[in-house]
XYZ file of N, CA and C in Angstrom:
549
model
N 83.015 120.521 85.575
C 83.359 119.310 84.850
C 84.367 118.517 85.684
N 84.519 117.417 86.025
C 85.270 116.409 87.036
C 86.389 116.601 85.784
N 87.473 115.957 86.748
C 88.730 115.343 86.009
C 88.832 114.367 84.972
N 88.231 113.420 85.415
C 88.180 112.242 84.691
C 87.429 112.438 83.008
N 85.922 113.032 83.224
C 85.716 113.930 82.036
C 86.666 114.325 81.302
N 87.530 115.392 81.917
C 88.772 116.146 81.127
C 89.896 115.503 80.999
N 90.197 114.273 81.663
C 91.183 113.664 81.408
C 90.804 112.894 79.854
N 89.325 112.439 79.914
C 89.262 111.383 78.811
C 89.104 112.219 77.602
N 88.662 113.434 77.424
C 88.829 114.753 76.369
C 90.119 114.703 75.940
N 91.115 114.751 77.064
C 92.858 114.668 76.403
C 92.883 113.544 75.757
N 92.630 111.936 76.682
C 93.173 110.217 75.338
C 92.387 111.006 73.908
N 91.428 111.188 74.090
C 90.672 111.788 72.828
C 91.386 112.324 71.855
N 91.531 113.506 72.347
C 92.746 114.798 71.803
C 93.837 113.726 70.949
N 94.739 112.882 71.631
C 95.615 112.481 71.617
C 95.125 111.473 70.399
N 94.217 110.461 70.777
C 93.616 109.669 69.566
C 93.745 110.673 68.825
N 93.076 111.300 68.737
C 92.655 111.887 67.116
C 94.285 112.546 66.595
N 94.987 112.954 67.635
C 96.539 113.612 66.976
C 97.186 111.589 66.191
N 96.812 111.104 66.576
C 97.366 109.756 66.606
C 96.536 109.459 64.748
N 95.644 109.366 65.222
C 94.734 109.162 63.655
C 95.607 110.392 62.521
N 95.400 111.507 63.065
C 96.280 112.406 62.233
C 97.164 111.877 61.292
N 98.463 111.537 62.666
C 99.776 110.846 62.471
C 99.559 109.626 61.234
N 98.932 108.594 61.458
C 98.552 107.605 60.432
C 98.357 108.364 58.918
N 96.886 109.184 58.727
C 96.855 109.801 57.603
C 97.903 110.533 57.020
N 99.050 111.229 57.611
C 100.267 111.476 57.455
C 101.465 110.411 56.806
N 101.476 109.038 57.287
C 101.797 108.571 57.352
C 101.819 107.195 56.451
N 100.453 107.255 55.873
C 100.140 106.282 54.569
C 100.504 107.341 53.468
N 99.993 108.415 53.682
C 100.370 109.557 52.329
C 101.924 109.199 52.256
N 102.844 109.743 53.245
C 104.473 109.363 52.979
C 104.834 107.904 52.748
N 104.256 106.840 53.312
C 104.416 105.339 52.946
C 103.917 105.494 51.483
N 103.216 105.636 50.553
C 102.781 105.852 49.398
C 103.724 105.831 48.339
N 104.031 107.404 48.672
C 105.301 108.148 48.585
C 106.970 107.462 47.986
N 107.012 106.797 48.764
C 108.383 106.088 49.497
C 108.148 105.102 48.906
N 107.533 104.000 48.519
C 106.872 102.706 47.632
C 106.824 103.197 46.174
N 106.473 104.184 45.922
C 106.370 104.813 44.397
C 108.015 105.354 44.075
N 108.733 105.334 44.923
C 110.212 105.901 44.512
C 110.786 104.967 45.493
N 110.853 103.266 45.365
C 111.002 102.170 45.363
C 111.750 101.862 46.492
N 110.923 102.912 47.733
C 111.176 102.177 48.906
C 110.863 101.114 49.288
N 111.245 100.280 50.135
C 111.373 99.017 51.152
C 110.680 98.795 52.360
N 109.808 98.033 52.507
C 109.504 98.223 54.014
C 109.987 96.871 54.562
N 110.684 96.844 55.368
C 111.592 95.883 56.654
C 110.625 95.651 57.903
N 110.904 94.799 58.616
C 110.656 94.837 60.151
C 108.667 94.619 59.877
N 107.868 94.319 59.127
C 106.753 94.545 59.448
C 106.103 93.535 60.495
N 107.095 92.704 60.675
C 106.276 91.648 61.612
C 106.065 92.653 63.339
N 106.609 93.195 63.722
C 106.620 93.742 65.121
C 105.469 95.299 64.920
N 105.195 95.575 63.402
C 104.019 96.718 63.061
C 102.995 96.351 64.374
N 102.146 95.105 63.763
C 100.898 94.993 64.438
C 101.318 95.231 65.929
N 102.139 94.797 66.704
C 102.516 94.837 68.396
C 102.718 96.531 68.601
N 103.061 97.499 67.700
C 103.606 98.533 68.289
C 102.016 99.165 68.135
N 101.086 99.083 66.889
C 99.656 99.588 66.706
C 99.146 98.962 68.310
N 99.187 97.784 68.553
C 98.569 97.165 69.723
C 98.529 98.047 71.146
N 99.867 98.040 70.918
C 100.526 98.746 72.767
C 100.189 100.069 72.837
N 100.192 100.966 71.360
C 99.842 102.265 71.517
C 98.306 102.574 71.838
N 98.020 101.590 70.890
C 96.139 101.643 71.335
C 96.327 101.307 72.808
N 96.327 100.168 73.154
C 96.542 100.563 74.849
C 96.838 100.878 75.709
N 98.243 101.883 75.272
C 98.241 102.994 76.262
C 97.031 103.664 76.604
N 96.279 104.139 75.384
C 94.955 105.360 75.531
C 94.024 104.414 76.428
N 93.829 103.054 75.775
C 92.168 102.568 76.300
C 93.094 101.864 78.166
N 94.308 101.559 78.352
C 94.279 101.595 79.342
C 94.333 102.419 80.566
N 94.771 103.765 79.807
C 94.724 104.872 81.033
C 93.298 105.382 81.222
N 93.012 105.037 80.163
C 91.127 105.531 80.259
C 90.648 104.389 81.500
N 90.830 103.122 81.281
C 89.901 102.160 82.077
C 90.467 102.606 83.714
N 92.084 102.778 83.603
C 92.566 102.739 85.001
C 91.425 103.825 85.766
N 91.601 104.549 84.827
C 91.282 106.519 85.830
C 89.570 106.225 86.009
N 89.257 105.202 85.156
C 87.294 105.413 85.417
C 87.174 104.039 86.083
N 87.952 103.021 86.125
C 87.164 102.093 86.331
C 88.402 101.868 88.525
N 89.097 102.060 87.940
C 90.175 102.218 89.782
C 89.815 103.525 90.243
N 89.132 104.115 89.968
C 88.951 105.517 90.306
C 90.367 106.106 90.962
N 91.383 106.217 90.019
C 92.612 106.945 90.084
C 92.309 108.862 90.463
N 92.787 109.381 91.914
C 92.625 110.267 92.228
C 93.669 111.514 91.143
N 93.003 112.790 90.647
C 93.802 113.933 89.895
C 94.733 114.156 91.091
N 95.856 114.146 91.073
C 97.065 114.461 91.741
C 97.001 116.207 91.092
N 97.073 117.280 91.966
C 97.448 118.434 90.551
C 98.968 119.394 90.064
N 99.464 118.462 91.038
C 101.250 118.724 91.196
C 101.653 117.554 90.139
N 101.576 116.521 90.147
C 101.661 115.433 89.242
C 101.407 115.780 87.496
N 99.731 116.321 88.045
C 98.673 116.286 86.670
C 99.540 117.678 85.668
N 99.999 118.522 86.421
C 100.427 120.307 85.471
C 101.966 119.329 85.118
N 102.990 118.806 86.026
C 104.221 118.571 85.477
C 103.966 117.330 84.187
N 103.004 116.370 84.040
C 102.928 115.380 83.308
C 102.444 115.903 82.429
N 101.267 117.334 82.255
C 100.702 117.486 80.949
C 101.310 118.278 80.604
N 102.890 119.043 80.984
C 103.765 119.151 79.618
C 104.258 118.666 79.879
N 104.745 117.471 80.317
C 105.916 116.629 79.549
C 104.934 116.350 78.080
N 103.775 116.019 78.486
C 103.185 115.295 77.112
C 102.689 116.514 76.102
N 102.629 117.716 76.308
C 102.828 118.347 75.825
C 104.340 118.736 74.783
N 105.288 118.706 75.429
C 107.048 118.587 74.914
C 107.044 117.483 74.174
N 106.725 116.411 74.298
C 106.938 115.118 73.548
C 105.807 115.264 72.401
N 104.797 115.735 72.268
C 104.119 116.158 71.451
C 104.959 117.051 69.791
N 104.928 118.089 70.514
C 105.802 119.057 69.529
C 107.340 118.160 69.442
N 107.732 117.684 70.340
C 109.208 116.979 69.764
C 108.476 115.932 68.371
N 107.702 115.381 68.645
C 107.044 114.330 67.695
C 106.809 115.074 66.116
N 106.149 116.114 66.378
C 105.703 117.104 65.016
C 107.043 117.700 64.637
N 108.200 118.048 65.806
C 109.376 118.691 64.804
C 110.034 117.771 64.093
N 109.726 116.080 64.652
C 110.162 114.934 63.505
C 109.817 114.967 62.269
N 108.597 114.919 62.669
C 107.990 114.871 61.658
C 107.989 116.264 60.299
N 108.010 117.431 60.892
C 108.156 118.354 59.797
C 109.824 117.862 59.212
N 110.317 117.865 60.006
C 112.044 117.801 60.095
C 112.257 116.929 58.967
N 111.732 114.944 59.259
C 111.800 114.099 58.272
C 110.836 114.207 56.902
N 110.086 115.107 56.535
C 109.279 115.609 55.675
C 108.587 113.971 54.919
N 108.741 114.034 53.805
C 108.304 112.421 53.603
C 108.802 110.893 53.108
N 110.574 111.567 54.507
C 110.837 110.593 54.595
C 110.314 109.884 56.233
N 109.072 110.445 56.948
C 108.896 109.972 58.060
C 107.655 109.083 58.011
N 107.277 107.860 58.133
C 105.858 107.520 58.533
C 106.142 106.460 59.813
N 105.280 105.849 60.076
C 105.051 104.602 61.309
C 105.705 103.433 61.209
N 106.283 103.031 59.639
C 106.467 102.265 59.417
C 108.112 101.906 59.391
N 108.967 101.308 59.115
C 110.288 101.118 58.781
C 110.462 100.863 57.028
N 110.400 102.145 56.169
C 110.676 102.271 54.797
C 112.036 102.919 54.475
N 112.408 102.122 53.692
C 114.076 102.376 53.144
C 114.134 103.043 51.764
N 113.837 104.072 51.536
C 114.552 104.323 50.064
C 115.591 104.719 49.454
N 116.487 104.276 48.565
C 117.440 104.273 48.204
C 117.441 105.582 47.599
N 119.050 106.636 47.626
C 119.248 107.505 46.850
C 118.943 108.536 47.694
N 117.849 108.659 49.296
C 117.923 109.579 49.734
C 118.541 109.801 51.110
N 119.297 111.095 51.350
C 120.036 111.513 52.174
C 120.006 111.198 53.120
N 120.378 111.018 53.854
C 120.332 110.887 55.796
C 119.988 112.406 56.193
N 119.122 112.690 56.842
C 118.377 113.406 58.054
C 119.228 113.739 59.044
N 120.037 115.102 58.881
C 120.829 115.394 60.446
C 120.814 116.741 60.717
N 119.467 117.191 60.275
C 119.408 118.756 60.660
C 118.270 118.115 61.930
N 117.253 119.384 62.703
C 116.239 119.267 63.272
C 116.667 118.572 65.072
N 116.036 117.970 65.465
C 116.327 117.561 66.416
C 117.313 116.281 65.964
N 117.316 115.624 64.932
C 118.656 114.567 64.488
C 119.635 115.183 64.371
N 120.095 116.194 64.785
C 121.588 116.623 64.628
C 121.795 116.142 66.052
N 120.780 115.984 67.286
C 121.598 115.478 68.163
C 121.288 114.466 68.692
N 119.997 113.573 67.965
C 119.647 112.646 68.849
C 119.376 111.829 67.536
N 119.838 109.895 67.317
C 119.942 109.498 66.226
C 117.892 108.891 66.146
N 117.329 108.880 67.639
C 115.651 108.451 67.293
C 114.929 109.393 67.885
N 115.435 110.822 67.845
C 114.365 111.710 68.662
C 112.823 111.287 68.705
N 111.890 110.837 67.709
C 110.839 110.625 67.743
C 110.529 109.432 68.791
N 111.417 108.553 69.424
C 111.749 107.423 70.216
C 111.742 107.847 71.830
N 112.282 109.479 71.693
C 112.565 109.932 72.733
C 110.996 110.608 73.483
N 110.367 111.209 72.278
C 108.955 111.380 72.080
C 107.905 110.385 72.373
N 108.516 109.187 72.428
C 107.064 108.336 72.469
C 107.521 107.744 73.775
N 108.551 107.407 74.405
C 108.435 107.080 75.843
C 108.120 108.184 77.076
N 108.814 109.405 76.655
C 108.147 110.452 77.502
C 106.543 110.609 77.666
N 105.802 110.546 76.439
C 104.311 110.487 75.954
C 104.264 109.465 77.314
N 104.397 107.715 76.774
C 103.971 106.621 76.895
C 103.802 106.676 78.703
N 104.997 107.318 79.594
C 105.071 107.367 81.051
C 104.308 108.635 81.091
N 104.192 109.913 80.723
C 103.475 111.070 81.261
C 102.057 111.014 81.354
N 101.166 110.908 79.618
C 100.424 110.910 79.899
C 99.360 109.805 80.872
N 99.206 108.644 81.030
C 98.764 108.217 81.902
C 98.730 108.979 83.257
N 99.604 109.246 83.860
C 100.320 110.008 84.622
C 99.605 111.366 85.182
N 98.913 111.959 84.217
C 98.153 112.958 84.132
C 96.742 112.936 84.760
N 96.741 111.676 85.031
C 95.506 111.417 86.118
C 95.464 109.777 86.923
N 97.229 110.086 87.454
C 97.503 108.920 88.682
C 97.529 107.691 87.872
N 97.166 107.408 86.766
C 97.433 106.035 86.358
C 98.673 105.257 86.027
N 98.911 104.908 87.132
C 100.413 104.099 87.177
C 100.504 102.993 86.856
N 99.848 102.601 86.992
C 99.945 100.811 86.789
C 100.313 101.049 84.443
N 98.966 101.882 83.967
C 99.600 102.339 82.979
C 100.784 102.656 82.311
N 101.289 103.447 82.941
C 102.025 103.767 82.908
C 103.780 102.931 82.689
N 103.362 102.458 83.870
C 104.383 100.829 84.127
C 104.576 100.316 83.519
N 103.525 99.765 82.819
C 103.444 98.510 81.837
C 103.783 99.238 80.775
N 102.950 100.177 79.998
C 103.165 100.294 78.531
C 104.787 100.732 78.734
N 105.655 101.366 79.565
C 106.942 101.829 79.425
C 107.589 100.597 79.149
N 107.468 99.531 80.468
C 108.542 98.174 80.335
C 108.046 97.911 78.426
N 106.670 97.760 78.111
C 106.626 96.355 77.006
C 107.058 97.118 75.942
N 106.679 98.928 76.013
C 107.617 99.785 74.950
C 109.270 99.433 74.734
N 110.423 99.249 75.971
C 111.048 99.344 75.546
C 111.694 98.297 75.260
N 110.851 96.825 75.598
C 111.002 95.592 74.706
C 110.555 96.120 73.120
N 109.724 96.613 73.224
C 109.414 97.281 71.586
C 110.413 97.826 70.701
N 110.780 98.924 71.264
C 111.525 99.775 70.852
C 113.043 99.249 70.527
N 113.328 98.504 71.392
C 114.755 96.908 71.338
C 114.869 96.667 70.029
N 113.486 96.033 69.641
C 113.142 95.426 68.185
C 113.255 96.626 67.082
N 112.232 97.583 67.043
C 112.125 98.843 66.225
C 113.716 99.269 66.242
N 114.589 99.766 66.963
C 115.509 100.348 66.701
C 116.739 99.667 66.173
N 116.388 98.351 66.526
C 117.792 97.656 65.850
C 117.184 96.953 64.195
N 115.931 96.848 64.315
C 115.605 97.050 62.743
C 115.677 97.997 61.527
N 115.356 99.542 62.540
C 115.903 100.586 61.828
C 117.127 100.490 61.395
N 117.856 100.063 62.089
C 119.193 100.405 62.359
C 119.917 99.572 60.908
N 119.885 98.436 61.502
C 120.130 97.750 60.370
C 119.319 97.786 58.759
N 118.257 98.021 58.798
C 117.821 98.520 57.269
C 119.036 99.933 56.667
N 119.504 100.967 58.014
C 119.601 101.562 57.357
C 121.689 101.649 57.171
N 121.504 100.601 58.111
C 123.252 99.856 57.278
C 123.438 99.355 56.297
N 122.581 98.524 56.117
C 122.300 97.380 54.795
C 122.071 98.927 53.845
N 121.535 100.079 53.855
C 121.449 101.095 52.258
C 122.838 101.646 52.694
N 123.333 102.059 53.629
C 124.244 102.774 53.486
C 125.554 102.116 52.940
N 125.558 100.698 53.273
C 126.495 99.911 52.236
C 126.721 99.874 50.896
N 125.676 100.126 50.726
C 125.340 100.283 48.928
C 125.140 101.565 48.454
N 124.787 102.313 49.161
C 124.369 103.568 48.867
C 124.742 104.877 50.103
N 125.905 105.497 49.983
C 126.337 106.260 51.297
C 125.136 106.996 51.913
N 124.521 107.785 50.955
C 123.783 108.807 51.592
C 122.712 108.591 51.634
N 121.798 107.183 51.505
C 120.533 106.754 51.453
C 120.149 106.436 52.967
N 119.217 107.237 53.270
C 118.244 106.628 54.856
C 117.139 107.021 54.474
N 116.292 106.469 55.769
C 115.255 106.967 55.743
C 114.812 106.735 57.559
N 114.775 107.746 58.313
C 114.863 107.727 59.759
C 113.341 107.664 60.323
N 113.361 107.232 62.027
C 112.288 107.214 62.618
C 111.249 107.206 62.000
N 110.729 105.635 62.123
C 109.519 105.579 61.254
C 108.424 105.641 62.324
């Protein structure tokens, strides 16, 4: 089986962990709306769905259509990083239980999140998606991928984190122990 085959089996893999994530993720948005959470920030939603979809469909086009050579010193150190950022992503997610989805939801009355990997990092799941966003491409020479989705991520992430941020000043003003982290 060539690389490229097995490389496009992993975007796959990864789609479908990604689709996962969503179905996860409307169930807890649900959730969080029925016990009169808030959702903030939705204008920058559609751009972050955008860029993530093209991370996958652009590392796919780079590696089949530039015929990007398997590096295999490159390809083993990049597929665990994206491996590590993987499980960092799921210990968010078990960690924030259903206070975590995709979205930026505020509900009032519940605790702030500082066990799990938030006892030491205030967006671990943040830390998870740029490691992802530079490795996997990476995993079969696609740099130019790589490049791009990192720079326009962390114009992204600019926006996402100081929206978090502030939704979750604006509850804690009113409400000490109300957050709701890494959406």
């Amino acid at each position: 089986m060539t690389s490229t085959v097995l490389f496009t089996a992993l975007i796959v893999a990864v789609g479908l962990e990604r689709l996962a994530e969503l179905v996860v993720s409307t169930r807890h948005t649900r959730w969080a709306r029925d016990h009169g959470g808030v959702e903030v920030g939705q204008g920058h939603y559609p751009a972050m769905v955008l860029l993530h979809t093209g991370l996958l469909v652009g590392a796919l086009a780079e590696v089949w259509l530039l015929d990007r050579p398997l590096r295999p010193a490159l390809a083993v150190s990049m597929l665990a990083v994206v491996a590590a950022s993987q499980a960092l992503r799921w210990w968010c997610i078990a960690t924030l239980g259903r206070q975590w989805n995709t979205r930026v939801v505020v509900v009032p009355g519940l605790g702030r999140v500082t066990t799990g990997p938030y006892r030491w990092l205030a967006h671990p799941n943040y830390v998870a998606v740029v490691l992802e966003g530079l490795a996997l491409p990476l995993v079969h020479s696609a740099w130019f991928t790589a490049v791009t989705f990192t720079i326009l991520n962390a114009w992204l992430l600019s926006v996402r984190i100081r929206t978090e941020n502030s939704a979750l000043a604006a509850l804690s003003a009113n409400a000490p122990e109300a957050a709701v982290r890494d959406a």
